[in-house]
Amino acid sequence: MPADSPTFIAPDKIILDQVAGVGPKLLDKLQKMGLNSVEDALYHLPLRYEDRRQFRTISQLQTSRLEVFCAEILVAGEIQTGRSRRRIYEVIVGDETGRISLKWFHYRKNWLHKRFSVGQRIVVIGEVRSFGPQREIHHPETEPVPAGTDPADLLRKEPLKFGRILPVYQLTEGLTQYRIRKIWFNLVNQFAEYLQSPLPASYLCKRQLLPLQQAVSRCHWPPNDSSLAELDQGQDISRSSIVYDEFFFLELGLALKRQGVELARGFAFKVEHRYTKPLNKMLPFQLTDAQRRVLKEIKHDMMAATPMHRLIQGDVGSGKTIVALMAALIAIENQTQVAVVAPTEILAEQHFVIFNSWLKRLGLRCALLRSGLQASEKKHVLQDLHAGKIDLLVGTHAVLQEGVEFKKLGLGIIDEQHRFGVRQRGILKQKGENPDILVMTATPIPRTLSMTLYGDLALSVIDQLPPGRKPVQTFHYQHDQRALAYNLLQKQLTSGRQAYIVYPLVEETEKSDLLAATEAAEALKDHFPAAQIGLLHGRMKQAEKVQTMQAFRDHQIDILVATTVIEVGVDVSNATIMLIEHADRFGLAQLHQLRGRVGRGRDESFCFLISSQQYSEDARRRLEVMVQNNDGFKIAEADLEIRGPGEFLGTRQAGLPDFRVASLLRDVRLLEQAREDAFDYAQNNYYLKSDDCRAIKTELFRRWGGRLDLATIG
Ligand code: ADP
Ligand code: MG
């Protein structure tokens, strides 16, 4: 039915009780599953498929597979088994090739009695298990074959039961697979044609994909010549087509955002190396090739008339800060100001220390805006900022607050982007007139993915660590092996190194077996009588935190006992030991970030992961991953595997539309194709202004559901 015909109703507006077989009760159940409209239900795809195209013989049955066969009942009745004398119901069936036992452990006896009588033929559907030589099927699905019926006829006559590949849906209480199938069969017949996607046919043709209606129908009811393996692995053309369709609209939105950025006028900076050259001379090291390359990309952006929107991705310790500093100096050289935003007070403080020390030597002015500032101090900073007396302002979210006004903001830098949303980036942009934006992240994800997650950002990767870095040697110790770790720690202290000891939380509840960092700091004095021990946790006053961190940097503290406040970015290169208590309670990304605090200089560094008395299997896997890998990319992959993509990526936070079917990870190849095509489309249909683009534009906004913030598009 064409979209402009008067009887057409959009499938997201059709309530599910319009589907044959759906009454009020069922409607309620479906709504509880999150299925409200016909569109929702059509996108509710099978979890997997069952091959019921043909019956097998009993000798052909394979274990651990769902099998369908027709056989005669030889024995049926209740029996008692084992030492417990537990009652079970057993039916033994046979055909010309053999016999097999069917067992029920939970059942209503009368119901089964009525169902099974010796001599009757039934169709059995279930997973075959083997116990030694004995093969059994537990709680199979069965269908009586009426006397005189040829089983081959059954295959033809019962299209919802046999003779085809059947969909298996997620079950909900009180609904059988058969009932769901019947409803979805009606649904697809009645409504699949209502699904319309204005996606240009030329792209489908190029990618050899199906139009949306056909793809959805096929996904629910695949034709008999489909490959079951492809269906089950989500590689059938039906699913690929649906995924591509979703990605196309995702990428089209991103393409338009990008056009919006390109359209805007920003600063066209001149690069005369007024400050970067002297800085380069002062640096105690040479930039790595990767840093140099990324810096070149940044310079190119900064010199262009359109505002820079760039993401620097680099593993912990890859040296993102110095690259950001160089970019800042270019902006300052052009008489504009720079804002540096960090996710935590400690990190902001540290950035301030680093930026300030270099800027001071170059005769430039740097200030720190932190939440704990006294009113008068704060006022002072804000005044200077507004008057243009401050070249670079470092701070936390505080920088984004109202009242923080720059004279002329030329560059905004956001560190550890994964801690911020897209919104914060927008706010920072509003603080100037199209300032350049540089964001930095240590979360390593595949390239296409990050281009999508970070939408309109161009990507630079620092894929190289500074020379001489050795992998951090990582060990997992059980809680009662702590002494081993302490011995090694003492050795490092003796040779003049410093250490971090990290605890998950401060002040746990009484019942918890968790060691509080405060208590632990006390206890450690006995173990390391000669060492200066400092304490750092989230509930300390800001000034105390800063003081402690400075003391650690100055080596007045040997062991810093800390909670995860030190997780991101802290950089003290003489610290070579990281000991993490209750390491099993941390996620992989966190562990990697924490471990990244050591191994930042040329010296050998160590990380000891001490596990709790008890920990889960997932935790054990995480610790093992840490012991075996130092590469952030590999760790991210393992993380993904253990946690699953949804939680790992947090697409919501990234401000992207939700997908019904597509997975940003699993479907990377389709994502790349859709990106190429959508960008091509956007290029050829600038701003979708022409009438031909009306349908596509409407659909684009519908899919993004308000998240596509494109001020420039009418
Ligand atoms: P991250 O990418 O995790 O933010 P940092 O920017 O904090 O990493 O850099 C980590 C450490 O490496 C810092 O001590 C920094 O001074 C040092 N560093 C940065 N670049 C180089 C380089 N090219 N050669 C040697 N050391 C470097
Ligand atoms: Mg950093």
XYZ file of C-alpha atoms and ligand atoms in Angstrom:
742
model
C 0.000 0.000 0.000
C 1.581 3.288 -1.010
C 2.293 5.755 1.748
C 0.195 8.505 0.181
C -2.952 6.404 -0.278
C -5.754 7.676 1.978
C -6.225 4.354 3.760
C -2.590 4.080 4.744
C -1.904 4.175 8.451
C 1.642 4.242 9.707
C 2.380 0.934 11.442
C 3.662 2.659 14.534
C 0.139 4.040 14.995
C -1.690 0.729 14.695
C -2.442 -0.885 18.018
C -1.752 -4.571 18.257
C -5.344 -5.593 18.944
C -5.925 -5.080 15.233
C -4.029 -8.311 14.666
C -6.234 -11.387 14.334
C -6.111 -13.401 17.549
C -5.079 -10.561 19.863
C -7.692 -9.795 22.520
C -7.480 -7.436 25.503
C -5.703 -9.939 27.752
C -3.046 -10.734 25.217
C -2.702 -7.080 24.316
C -1.847 -6.418 27.925
C 0.820 -9.116 27.916
C 2.345 -7.850 24.712
C 2.427 -4.323 26.027
C 4.278 -5.571 29.065
C 6.888 -6.944 26.676
C 7.261 -3.429 25.306
C 5.252 -4.182 22.174
C 2.662 -1.491 21.608
C 2.265 -0.992 17.921
C 2.208 -3.223 14.909
C 5.572 -1.775 14.024
C 7.054 -2.831 17.372
C 5.779 -6.353 16.828
C 7.057 -6.591 13.286
C 10.513 -5.651 14.522
C 10.250 -8.220 17.308
C 12.269 -10.817 15.459
C 12.657 -14.520 16.239
C 15.420 -15.450 18.665
C 16.278 -18.450 16.550
C 14.749 -20.947 14.171
C 13.696 -24.566 14.168
C 14.158 -26.769 11.181
C 10.907 -28.642 10.715
C 11.145 -29.013 6.992
C 11.429 -32.785 7.210
C 11.036 -35.550 9.765
C 14.093 -37.520 10.737
C 14.258 -41.176 11.661
C 15.264 -42.092 15.206
C 18.642 -43.408 14.067
C 19.383 -40.048 12.437
C 18.816 -38.055 15.619
C 21.799 -36.105 16.855
C 22.412 -35.077 20.421
C 22.305 -31.453 21.552
C 20.164 -30.492 18.618
C 16.512 -29.800 18.285
C 15.076 -32.665 16.300
C 11.667 -33.427 14.835
C 10.533 -36.961 14.124
C 7.470 -39.157 13.908
C 7.241 -42.378 15.948
C 4.895 -44.860 17.574
C 4.277 -45.010 21.311
C 5.566 -48.316 22.692
C 5.311 -47.719 26.439
C 3.748 -44.877 28.420
C 3.365 -44.374 32.171
C 4.674 -43.179 35.466
C 7.867 -44.729 36.838
C 9.995 -44.281 39.944
C 13.718 -43.724 39.616
C 16.896 -43.391 41.577
C 17.495 -43.576 45.273
C 14.997 -40.800 45.884
C 12.273 -42.893 44.278
C 11.215 -39.784 42.464
C 8.236 -40.159 40.148
C 8.655 -39.273 36.531
C 6.554 -39.865 33.438
C 8.176 -41.799 30.648
C 7.084 -42.524 27.122
C 9.161 -44.792 24.935
C 8.664 -44.334 21.228
C 10.081 -46.195 18.268
C 10.246 -46.404 14.497
C 11.831 -48.877 12.069
C 15.298 -47.566 12.941
C 15.278 -47.517 16.743
C 13.699 -46.281 19.927
C 14.130 -43.396 22.326
C 12.802 -42.377 25.730
C 10.831 -39.192 26.403
C 10.732 -37.975 30.016
C 8.704 -35.522 32.041
C 9.812 -34.445 35.501
C 7.046 -31.936 36.116
C 3.661 -32.862 34.773
C -0.012 -33.340 35.360
C -0.501 -37.059 35.233
C -4.047 -37.101 33.905
C -3.187 -34.749 31.141
C -0.298 -36.912 29.954
C -2.355 -40.083 30.372
C -4.971 -38.747 28.039
C -2.389 -37.649 25.561
C -0.389 -40.821 25.167
C -1.722 -44.288 24.469
C 0.310 -47.254 23.295
C 0.137 -47.827 19.561
C -0.587 -44.226 18.757
C 1.706 -42.229 16.465
C 3.034 -38.855 17.522
C 5.375 -36.201 16.236
C 8.094 -35.385 18.760
C 9.997 -32.105 18.865
C 12.818 -31.667 21.332
C 16.489 -31.591 22.103
C 18.134 -34.980 22.290
C 20.440 -35.615 25.222
C 22.653 -38.580 25.785
C 23.379 -40.234 29.098
C 26.004 -42.847 28.318
C 24.516 -45.098 25.692
C 21.001 -43.920 26.602
C 19.417 -41.145 24.547
C 16.550 -39.143 26.015
C 14.416 -36.126 25.353
C 13.134 -34.178 28.334
C 9.820 -32.333 28.162
C 9.428 -32.568 24.407
C 6.693 -30.896 22.471
C 4.405 -33.520 20.929
C 1.653 -33.595 18.342
C -0.712 -36.511 17.832
C -0.864 -37.942 14.327
C -4.513 -38.960 13.785
C -4.931 -42.605 12.777
C -4.756 -43.104 9.049
C -2.892 -39.866 8.404
C 0.282 -40.037 6.405
C 2.940 -38.049 8.312
C 4.039 -36.542 5.004
C 0.583 -34.984 4.765
C 1.095 -33.363 8.145
C 4.097 -31.535 6.769
C 1.912 -29.983 4.163
C -1.263 -29.388 6.134
C 0.011 -27.684 9.251
C 2.075 -24.709 8.073
C 2.401 -23.316 11.576
C 3.742 -26.585 12.907
C 5.620 -28.511 10.280
C 7.052 -28.602 6.815
C 9.039 -25.401 7.128
C 11.577 -23.464 9.082
C 9.734 -22.131 12.114
C 10.565 -19.003 14.083
C 11.207 -19.296 17.832
C 10.220 -16.171 19.750
C 10.989 -14.932 23.201
C 8.341 -16.485 25.446
C 6.288 -14.654 27.970
C 4.299 -16.132 30.810
C 1.207 -17.954 29.700
C 2.019 -17.882 26.017
C 3.105 -20.954 24.138
C 5.441 -20.857 21.197
C 2.599 -22.117 19.042
C 0.282 -19.287 20.066
C 2.943 -16.639 19.475
C 3.739 -18.117 16.104
C 0.113 -18.030 15.106
C -0.235 -14.395 16.049
C 2.961 -13.357 14.339
C 1.899 -15.300 11.280
C -1.278 -13.219 11.129
C 0.640 -10.081 11.920
C 3.058 -10.526 9.064
C 0.295 -11.446 6.622
C -1.869 -8.519 7.609
C 0.643 -5.779 8.205
C 4.152 -6.370 6.862
C 3.302 -4.427 3.727
C 2.601 -1.364 5.850
C 6.275 -1.138 6.722
C 7.667 1.351 4.310
C 11.171 2.585 4.158
C 11.954 5.452 1.802
C 15.507 4.166 1.495
C 16.598 4.665 -2.117
C 16.311 1.445 -4.097
C 19.598 2.076 -5.858
C 21.493 1.426 -2.623
C 19.583 -1.790 -1.930
C 20.426 -2.882 -5.424
C 24.092 -2.033 -4.987
C 24.275 -3.950 -1.681
C 22.006 -6.753 -2.881
C 19.541 -6.279 -0.062
C 15.763 -6.541 0.217
C 13.175 -3.792 0.654
C 12.102 -3.507 4.276
C 8.670 -5.197 4.041
C 10.119 -8.201 2.278
C 13.024 -8.385 4.672
C 10.790 -8.375 7.738
C 8.392 -10.987 6.321
C 11.266 -13.212 5.402
C 12.849 -12.846 8.788
C 9.704 -14.128 10.518
C 8.863 -16.777 7.976
C 11.964 -17.710 6.028
C 11.497 -19.664 2.815
C 12.426 -23.330 2.887
C 15.557 -22.914 0.817
C 17.161 -20.616 3.412
C 20.227 -21.725 5.283
C 19.409 -22.496 8.885
C 22.953 -21.661 9.961
C 22.804 -18.240 8.322
C 19.437 -17.558 9.898
C 20.593 -18.555 13.352
C 23.774 -16.509 13.089
C 21.849 -13.469 11.924
C 23.507 -13.546 8.527
C 20.481 -14.138 6.396
C 19.731 -11.430 3.854
C 16.508 -10.676 5.733
C 18.231 -9.518 8.892
C 21.071 -7.824 7.001
C 18.517 -5.759 5.101
C 16.769 -4.614 8.276
C 20.081 -3.751 9.914
C 21.285 -1.833 6.883
C 18.045 0.121 6.841
C 18.516 1.134 10.475
C 22.146 2.078 9.955
C 21.376 4.075 6.840
C 19.170 6.459 8.776
C 21.652 6.622 11.610
C 24.468 7.564 9.286
C 22.339 9.939 7.259
C 21.663 11.895 10.436
C 25.370 11.969 11.210
C 26.168 13.039 7.657
C 23.820 15.987 8.019
C 25.321 16.928 11.360
C 28.704 16.889 9.725
C 27.446 19.120 6.926
C 26.130 21.456 9.595
C 29.610 21.666 11.095
C 31.212 22.256 7.736
C 28.783 25.025 6.996
C 29.618 26.973 10.123
C 32.339 29.600 10.083
C 34.950 29.299 12.773
C 38.416 30.634 13.450
C 40.970 30.169 10.713
C 44.043 30.089 12.918
C 47.489 31.002 11.647
C 50.280 28.757 12.799
C 53.532 30.615 13.307
C 54.851 28.371 16.079
C 55.361 31.305 18.374
C 54.943 29.131 21.466
C 55.043 25.595 20.143
C 58.611 25.896 18.901
C 60.030 27.020 22.256
C 57.920 24.381 23.994
C 59.349 21.692 21.740
C 62.840 22.824 22.775
C 61.957 22.706 26.457
C 60.345 19.272 26.419
C 62.527 16.556 27.938
C 61.468 14.170 25.182
C 60.652 14.078 21.501
C 57.119 13.603 20.319
C 56.359 10.152 18.980
C 55.512 9.747 15.308
C 51.918 9.137 16.268
C 51.748 12.315 18.345
C 53.291 14.266 15.490
C 50.823 12.864 12.988
C 47.848 13.680 15.185
C 49.176 17.156 15.798
C 49.410 17.692 12.064
C 45.777 16.663 11.671
C 44.795 19.077 14.424
C 46.761 21.936 12.885
C 45.105 21.312 9.557
C 41.679 21.577 11.210
C 42.616 24.658 13.166
C 43.840 26.487 10.109
C 40.638 25.761 8.174
C 37.786 28.240 8.283
C 35.304 25.650 9.528
C 35.448 24.806 13.232
C 37.436 21.776 14.293
C 35.502 18.855 15.773
C 38.087 16.252 16.496
C 38.462 13.260 18.768
C 41.865 12.041 19.865
C 41.789 8.425 20.820
C 44.840 6.972 22.498
C 45.464 4.284 25.070
C 46.291 5.340 28.620
C 49.789 6.781 28.720
C 49.994 7.434 24.994
C 50.605 11.136 25.640
C 47.403 12.910 24.738
C 47.991 15.784 27.149
C 51.041 17.196 25.416
C 49.242 17.111 22.079
C 46.373 19.054 23.628
C 48.850 21.533 25.055
C 50.320 22.153 21.610
C 46.856 22.767 20.179
C 46.157 25.156 23.045
C 49.294 27.132 22.262
C 48.216 27.585 18.655
C 44.881 29.006 19.798
C 46.651 31.315 22.262
C 49.112 32.454 19.633
C 46.050 33.664 17.731
C 44.877 35.813 20.661
C 42.068 33.489 21.672
C 41.444 31.663 24.941
C 41.383 27.959 25.693
C 39.163 25.930 28.031
C 40.235 22.522 29.332
C 37.481 20.439 30.940
C 38.267 17.316 32.947
C 35.852 14.856 34.610
C 37.264 14.974 38.157
C 38.726 17.600 40.458
C 41.950 15.689 40.801
C 42.442 15.416 37.097
C 41.600 19.078 36.593
C 44.114 19.936 39.272
C 46.737 17.828 37.590
C 46.102 19.329 34.190
C 46.417 22.712 35.789
C 49.793 21.811 37.258
C 51.064 20.562 33.905
C 49.591 23.277 31.697
C 50.510 26.003 34.135
C 54.128 24.934 34.449
C 54.619 25.147 30.678
C 52.523 28.241 30.134
C 54.321 30.120 32.882
C 57.633 29.489 31.211
C 56.188 30.857 27.984
C 54.919 33.967 29.732
C 51.253 32.923 29.463
C 48.500 32.900 32.080
C 46.668 29.847 33.284
C 43.915 29.522 35.902
C 42.049 26.731 37.637
C 38.332 26.881 38.274
C 37.308 24.350 40.871
C 34.103 23.884 42.763
C 35.646 24.531 46.177
C 36.862 28.037 45.387
C 35.933 30.829 47.751
C 33.448 33.304 46.367
C 35.976 36.101 46.144
C 38.600 33.921 44.488
C 36.051 32.661 42.012
C 34.898 36.153 41.208
C 38.457 37.117 40.542
C 39.025 34.263 38.136
C 35.779 34.973 36.291
C 36.604 38.653 35.971
C 40.061 37.954 34.609
C 38.636 35.417 32.242
C 36.088 37.832 30.901
C 38.697 40.560 30.579
C 40.912 38.250 28.562
C 43.635 38.203 31.208
C 43.562 34.422 31.331
C 44.835 32.478 28.343
C 43.887 29.019 29.462
C 41.248 27.953 31.976
C 41.263 24.451 33.433
C 38.361 23.031 35.400
C 35.693 20.428 35.923
C 32.040 20.776 34.976
C 32.323 24.110 36.759
C 33.717 25.558 33.537
C 30.424 24.792 31.819
C 28.322 26.697 34.331
C 26.526 29.903 33.604
C 28.517 32.970 34.460
C 31.745 31.546 33.131
C 32.326 33.885 30.232
C 35.339 34.094 28.001
C 36.479 37.158 26.166
C 37.148 35.090 23.101
C 37.120 31.307 23.362
C 39.058 29.802 20.472
C 39.499 26.199 21.565
C 37.647 23.894 23.942
C 39.374 20.710 25.091
C 37.464 17.917 26.811
C 39.506 15.196 28.466
C 38.264 11.649 28.968
C 35.265 12.170 26.745
C 33.570 8.946 27.890
C 32.732 10.667 31.156
C 30.798 13.432 29.423
C 27.719 13.428 27.230
C 27.161 15.154 23.927
C 25.283 17.873 25.755
C 28.327 19.108 27.634
C 30.191 19.404 24.391
C 27.356 21.575 23.086
C 27.471 23.816 26.149
C 31.194 24.332 25.773
C 30.674 25.332 22.152
C 28.145 27.940 23.247
C 30.813 29.663 25.315
C 32.327 31.108 22.187
C 31.544 31.716 18.566
C 32.087 28.358 16.947
C 35.284 27.572 18.823
C 37.345 24.593 17.795
C 36.634 21.492 19.841
C 39.106 18.785 20.714
C 38.018 15.803 22.774
C 40.250 13.084 24.140
C 39.408 9.542 25.149
C 41.266 6.447 26.225
C 38.423 4.072 25.441
C 39.658 2.153 22.456
C 36.922 1.027 20.105
C 37.007 0.131 16.427
C 37.318 3.073 14.091
C 33.945 2.922 12.357
C 32.307 2.533 15.693
C 33.870 5.545 17.256
C 33.078 7.625 14.196
C 29.501 6.638 14.740
C 29.440 6.949 18.508
C 31.084 10.308 18.446
C 28.897 11.272 15.538
C 30.184 14.331 13.889
C 33.735 14.158 15.225
C 36.715 13.503 13.018
C 39.044 10.929 14.521
C 42.767 10.918 15.223
C 44.402 7.940 16.831
C 47.638 7.990 18.842
C 48.436 4.371 18.228
C 51.898 4.325 19.718
C 53.259 4.616 23.245
C 56.325 6.741 24.044
C 59.542 4.752 23.609
C 60.926 2.595 26.365
C 57.619 1.795 27.982
C 57.575 -1.709 29.296
C 54.333 -3.554 29.795
C 53.193 -3.395 33.403
C 53.870 -6.788 34.932
C 50.575 -7.890 36.365
C 49.882 -10.567 38.944
C 46.724 -11.890 40.479
C 47.031 -12.871 44.154
C 44.381 -14.451 46.350
C 43.508 -12.438 49.427
C 45.639 -14.675 51.642
C 48.702 -14.216 49.413
C 48.876 -10.507 50.066
C 52.238 -10.889 51.835
C 53.877 -11.840 48.539
C 52.711 -8.607 46.980
C 53.821 -6.622 50.039
C 57.326 -8.059 49.779
C 57.672 -6.935 46.202
C 56.194 -3.575 47.084
C 58.766 -3.103 49.851
C 61.595 -3.842 47.408
C 60.403 -1.088 45.086
C 60.044 1.360 47.959
C 63.570 0.594 49.041
C 64.847 1.458 45.598
C 63.142 4.826 45.807
C 59.882 4.156 44.016
C 56.351 5.049 45.017
C 53.184 2.987 45.090
C 49.418 3.256 44.886
C 47.155 1.010 46.896
C 43.569 1.197 45.720
C 40.357 0.229 47.507
C 36.910 0.115 45.960
C 35.122 2.195 48.621
C 35.510 4.094 51.829
C 33.398 3.353 54.895
C 31.469 0.313 53.962
C 28.565 -0.877 56.054
C 29.421 -2.805 59.201
C 28.436 -6.153 57.814
C 30.651 -5.874 54.811
C 33.954 -7.657 54.798
C 35.383 -4.836 52.796
C 38.472 -3.180 54.183
C 37.948 0.519 54.408
C 40.759 2.559 53.008
C 41.000 4.624 56.172
C 41.494 1.575 58.372
C 43.798 0.053 55.842
C 46.024 3.088 55.779
C 46.456 2.643 59.529
C 47.168 -1.066 59.213
C 49.726 -0.460 56.489
C 51.894 1.508 58.885
C 52.752 -1.770 60.625
C 53.727 -3.380 57.360
C 55.750 -0.478 56.064
C 57.070 1.305 59.160
C 59.636 3.330 57.233
C 57.228 4.570 54.585
C 55.222 7.776 54.463
C 51.629 6.806 53.841
C 49.038 9.188 52.437
C 45.301 8.816 52.045
C 43.099 10.029 49.239
C 39.369 9.456 48.951
C 36.244 11.055 47.549
C 34.911 12.431 50.819
C 37.959 14.476 51.651
C 37.803 18.223 51.283
C 39.013 19.479 47.956
C 41.980 21.348 49.384
C 43.122 18.264 51.286
C 42.909 16.150 48.165
C 44.966 18.591 46.182
C 47.522 18.849 48.958
C 47.869 15.088 49.233
C 48.250 14.693 45.492
C 50.905 17.388 45.420
C 52.757 15.720 48.276
C 52.720 12.457 46.376
C 54.010 14.174 43.247
C 56.808 15.719 45.333
C 57.636 12.320 46.813
C 56.814 13.333 50.357
C 54.486 10.349 50.307
C 55.705 6.854 49.398
C 52.452 4.958 49.418
C 49.230 6.593 48.376
C 46.200 4.715 49.668
C 43.305 5.748 47.482
C 39.831 4.996 46.318
C 39.055 5.185 42.648
C 39.335 8.970 42.667
C 42.696 8.379 41.028
C 41.198 6.337 38.247
C 41.557 8.775 35.400
C 44.578 10.563 34.139
C 46.709 10.943 37.267
C 50.328 11.010 36.205
C 53.227 10.508 38.617
C 55.983 8.720 36.761
C 58.034 7.685 39.803
C 55.092 5.551 40.971
C 55.779 2.072 39.699
C 53.486 -0.090 41.782
C 49.753 -0.360 41.698
C 48.176 -2.701 44.209
C 44.423 -3.097 43.847
C 42.427 -4.598 46.720
C 39.166 -6.390 45.905
C 40.200 -6.203 42.285
C 37.322 -8.500 41.419
C 34.876 -5.676 42.156
C 36.193 -3.461 39.402
C 35.212 -3.551 35.762
C 37.831 -4.142 33.091
C 37.839 -0.593 31.786
C 38.377 0.652 35.328
C 41.169 -1.815 36.021
C 42.906 -0.800 32.822
C 42.584 2.880 33.709
C 43.873 2.233 37.208
C 46.802 0.198 36.003
C 47.524 2.964 33.513
C 48.656 5.094 36.479
C 51.897 3.102 36.526
C 54.241 2.134 33.720
C 54.434 5.753 32.638
C 58.187 6.098 32.795
C 61.094 3.973 31.660
C 61.167 1.808 34.761
C 59.734 -1.634 35.232
C 56.315 -1.389 36.855
C 54.061 -3.813 38.626
C 50.375 -4.257 39.206
C 49.073 -6.597 41.892
C 45.454 -7.586 41.712
C 44.294 -8.917 45.056
C 40.963 -10.672 44.892
C 38.334 -10.922 47.643
C 37.712 -14.136 49.505
C 34.971 -14.978 47.054
C 34.419 -13.752 43.561
C 32.390 -14.619 40.497
C 33.427 -16.459 37.385
C 33.156 -13.242 35.360
C 35.469 -11.543 37.836
C 37.975 -14.356 37.465
C 37.899 -13.885 33.701
C 38.428 -10.160 34.070
C 41.467 -10.639 36.274
C 42.874 -13.164 33.855
C 42.412 -10.724 30.969
C 44.342 -8.118 32.956
C 47.193 -10.488 33.753
C 47.534 -11.466 30.122
C 47.035 -8.149 28.324
C 48.453 -4.657 28.438
C 46.905 -3.449 25.222
C 43.797 -1.340 25.787
C 42.307 -2.470 22.550
C 42.444 -6.159 23.459
C 41.085 -5.395 26.889
C 38.183 -3.477 25.399
C 37.399 -6.420 23.176
C 37.405 -8.801 26.097
C 35.264 -6.364 28.042
C 32.807 -6.319 25.231
C 32.671 -10.074 25.229
C 32.101 -10.347 28.955
C 29.633 -7.499 29.330
C 27.830 -7.486 25.998
C 27.607 -4.536 23.653
C 24.679 -2.609 25.121
C 26.254 -1.882 28.446
C 29.711 -1.463 26.995
C 28.783 1.181 24.498
C 26.064 3.081 26.293
C 24.625 4.294 22.995
C 21.951 6.251 24.822
C 24.495 8.478 26.424
C 26.081 9.083 23.058
C 22.793 10.590 21.876
C 22.194 8.095 19.114
C 18.871 6.623 18.062
C 18.036 3.227 19.491
C 18.226 0.267 17.213
C 15.582 -2.379 17.165
C 17.673 -5.006 15.477
C 21.105 -3.720 14.541
C 24.162 -4.120 16.735
C 26.935 -1.570 16.400
C 29.459 -4.267 17.134
C 28.223 -7.333 15.421
C 27.205 -5.557 12.260
C 30.273 -3.432 11.646
C 30.487 -4.382 7.976
C 26.918 -3.253 7.322
C 27.582 -0.128 9.351
C 30.481 0.736 7.065
C 28.390 0.151 3.967
C 25.489 2.189 5.281
C 27.859 4.984 6.253
C 29.372 5.116 2.801
C 25.950 5.171 1.136
C 24.331 7.658 3.510
C 27.225 10.076 3.195
C 26.998 9.658 -0.558
C 23.297 10.442 -0.425
C 23.838 13.480 1.769
C 26.521 14.710 -0.581
C 24.252 14.444 -3.597
C 21.216 15.902 -1.863
C 22.638 18.795 0.032
C 20.584 19.305 3.173
C 17.788 17.184 1.726
C 16.256 20.381 0.475
C 14.596 19.078 -2.675
C 11.055 17.675 -2.720
C 12.351 14.245 -3.683
C 13.870 13.992 -0.246
C 10.659 14.715 1.648
C 9.856 11.134 2.574
C 13.406 10.370 3.569
C 13.649 13.495 5.674
C 10.404 12.718 7.514
C 11.572 9.196 8.225
C 14.979 10.447 9.328
C 13.480 12.704 11.984
C 11.070 10.005 13.095
C 13.858 7.487 13.638
C 16.055 9.893 15.538
C 13.051 10.854 17.651
C 14.131 14.340 18.677
C 17.765 13.472 19.145
C 18.734 14.876 15.780
C 19.443 18.426 16.684
C 20.029 20.150 13.399
C 19.378 23.822 13.775
C 20.409 24.463 10.209
C 18.032 22.016 8.572
C 14.542 23.230 7.788
P 47.352 9.977 28.478
O 47.305 9.740 27.002
O 46.977 8.759 29.254
O 46.588 11.202 28.890
P 49.617 11.536 29.270
O 49.378 12.618 28.311
O 49.244 11.770 30.694
O 48.873 10.212 28.787
O 51.130 11.091 29.142
C 51.676 10.064 29.923
C 53.121 10.343 30.287
O 53.954 10.224 29.139
C 53.349 11.725 30.804
O 54.226 11.655 31.880
C 53.999 12.462 29.644
O 54.850 13.500 30.078
C 54.772 11.367 28.991
N 54.988 11.554 27.559
C 54.121 12.076 26.665
N 54.630 12.063 25.415
C 55.860 11.519 25.513
C 56.902 11.221 24.564
N 56.765 11.503 23.263
N 58.023 10.642 25.024
C 58.157 10.351 26.331
N 57.242 10.609 27.282
C 56.097 11.181 26.886
Mg 45.067 11.790 30.039
